[in-house]
Coordinates of C-alpha atoms in Angstrom, one line a residue:
X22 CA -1.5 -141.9 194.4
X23 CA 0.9 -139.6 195.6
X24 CA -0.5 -136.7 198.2
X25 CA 1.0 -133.4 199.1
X26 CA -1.2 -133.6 202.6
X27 CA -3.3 -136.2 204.7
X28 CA -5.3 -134.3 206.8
X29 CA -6.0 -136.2 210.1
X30 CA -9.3 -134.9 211.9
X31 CA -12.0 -136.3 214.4
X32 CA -15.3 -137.1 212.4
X33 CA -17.1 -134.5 214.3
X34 CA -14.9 -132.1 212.2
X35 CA -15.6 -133.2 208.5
X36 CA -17.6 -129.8 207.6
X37 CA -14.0 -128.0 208.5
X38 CA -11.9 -130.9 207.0
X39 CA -14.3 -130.4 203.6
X40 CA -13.8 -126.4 203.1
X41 CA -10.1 -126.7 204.1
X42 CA -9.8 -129.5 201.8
X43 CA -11.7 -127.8 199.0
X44 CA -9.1 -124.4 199.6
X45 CA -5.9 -126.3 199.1
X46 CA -7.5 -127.9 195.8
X47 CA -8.3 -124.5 194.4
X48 CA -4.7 -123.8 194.9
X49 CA -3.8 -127.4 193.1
X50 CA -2.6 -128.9 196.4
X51 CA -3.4 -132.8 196.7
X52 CA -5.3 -133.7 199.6
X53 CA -6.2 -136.9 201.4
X54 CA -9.8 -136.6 203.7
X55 CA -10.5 -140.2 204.8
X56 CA -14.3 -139.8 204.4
X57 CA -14.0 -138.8 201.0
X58 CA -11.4 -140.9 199.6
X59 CA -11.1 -144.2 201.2
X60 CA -12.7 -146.8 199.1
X61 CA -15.9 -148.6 200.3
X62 CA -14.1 -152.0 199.9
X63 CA -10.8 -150.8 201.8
X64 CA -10.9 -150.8 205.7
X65 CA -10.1 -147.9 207.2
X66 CA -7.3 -147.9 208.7
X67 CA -5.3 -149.7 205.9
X68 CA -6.4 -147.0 203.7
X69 CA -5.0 -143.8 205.8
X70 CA -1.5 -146.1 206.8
X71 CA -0.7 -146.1 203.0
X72 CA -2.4 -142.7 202.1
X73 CA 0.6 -141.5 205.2
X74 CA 3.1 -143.1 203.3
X75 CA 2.2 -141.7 200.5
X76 CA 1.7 -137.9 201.6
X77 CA 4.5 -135.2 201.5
X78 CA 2.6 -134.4 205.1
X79 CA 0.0 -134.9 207.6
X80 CA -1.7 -132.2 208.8
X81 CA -3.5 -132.6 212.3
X82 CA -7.1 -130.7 212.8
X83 CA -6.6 -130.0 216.3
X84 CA -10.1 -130.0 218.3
X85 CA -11.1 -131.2 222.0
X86 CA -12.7 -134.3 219.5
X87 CA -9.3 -135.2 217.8
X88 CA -7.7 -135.0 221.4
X89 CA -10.1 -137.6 222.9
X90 CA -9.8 -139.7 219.7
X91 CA -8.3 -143.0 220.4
X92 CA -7.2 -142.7 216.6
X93 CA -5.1 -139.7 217.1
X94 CA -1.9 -140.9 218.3
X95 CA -2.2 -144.0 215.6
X96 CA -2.5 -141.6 212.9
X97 CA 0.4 -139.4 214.3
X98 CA 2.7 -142.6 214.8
X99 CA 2.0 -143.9 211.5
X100 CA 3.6 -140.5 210.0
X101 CA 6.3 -140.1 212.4
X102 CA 7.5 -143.8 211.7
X103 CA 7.0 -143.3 207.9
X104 CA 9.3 -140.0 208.4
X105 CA 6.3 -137.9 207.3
X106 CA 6.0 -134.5 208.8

């Protein structure tokens, strides 16, 4: 499935991921939330690697919980080495 954004966020975030998630869909703007659309049978991380490469972007939540994340700068490199802003 193609994406128009990934949106990368620590899980202590997910009640802001959800409403900013649900505002781009009003506007008809695809949106990847890892919470909500990974699959129960895919891990984790293979899931958000190909949602990335699939995504016209990734869009960082910034919070002092993303910055201590030891998944932020995974998520970040996954984009910048698929050329996904």
């Amino acid at each position: 499935m193609q994406y128009d954004v990934l949106l990368s966020y620590a899980s202590q975030d997910k009640h802001i991921v959800d409403r900013l998630a649900a505002y781009l869909e009003y506007y008809n703007i695809r949106v990847f939330v890892a919470h909500r659309d990974t699959p129960a049978d895919v891990a984790w991380a293979n899931a958000i690697s190909e949602a990335v490469r699939y995504s016209r972007m990734v869009v960082a939540l910034y919070s002092d919980d993303f910055n201590s994340s030891p998944w932020l700068d995974r998520e970040l490199a996954w984009a910048y080495t698929s050329g996904v802003p």
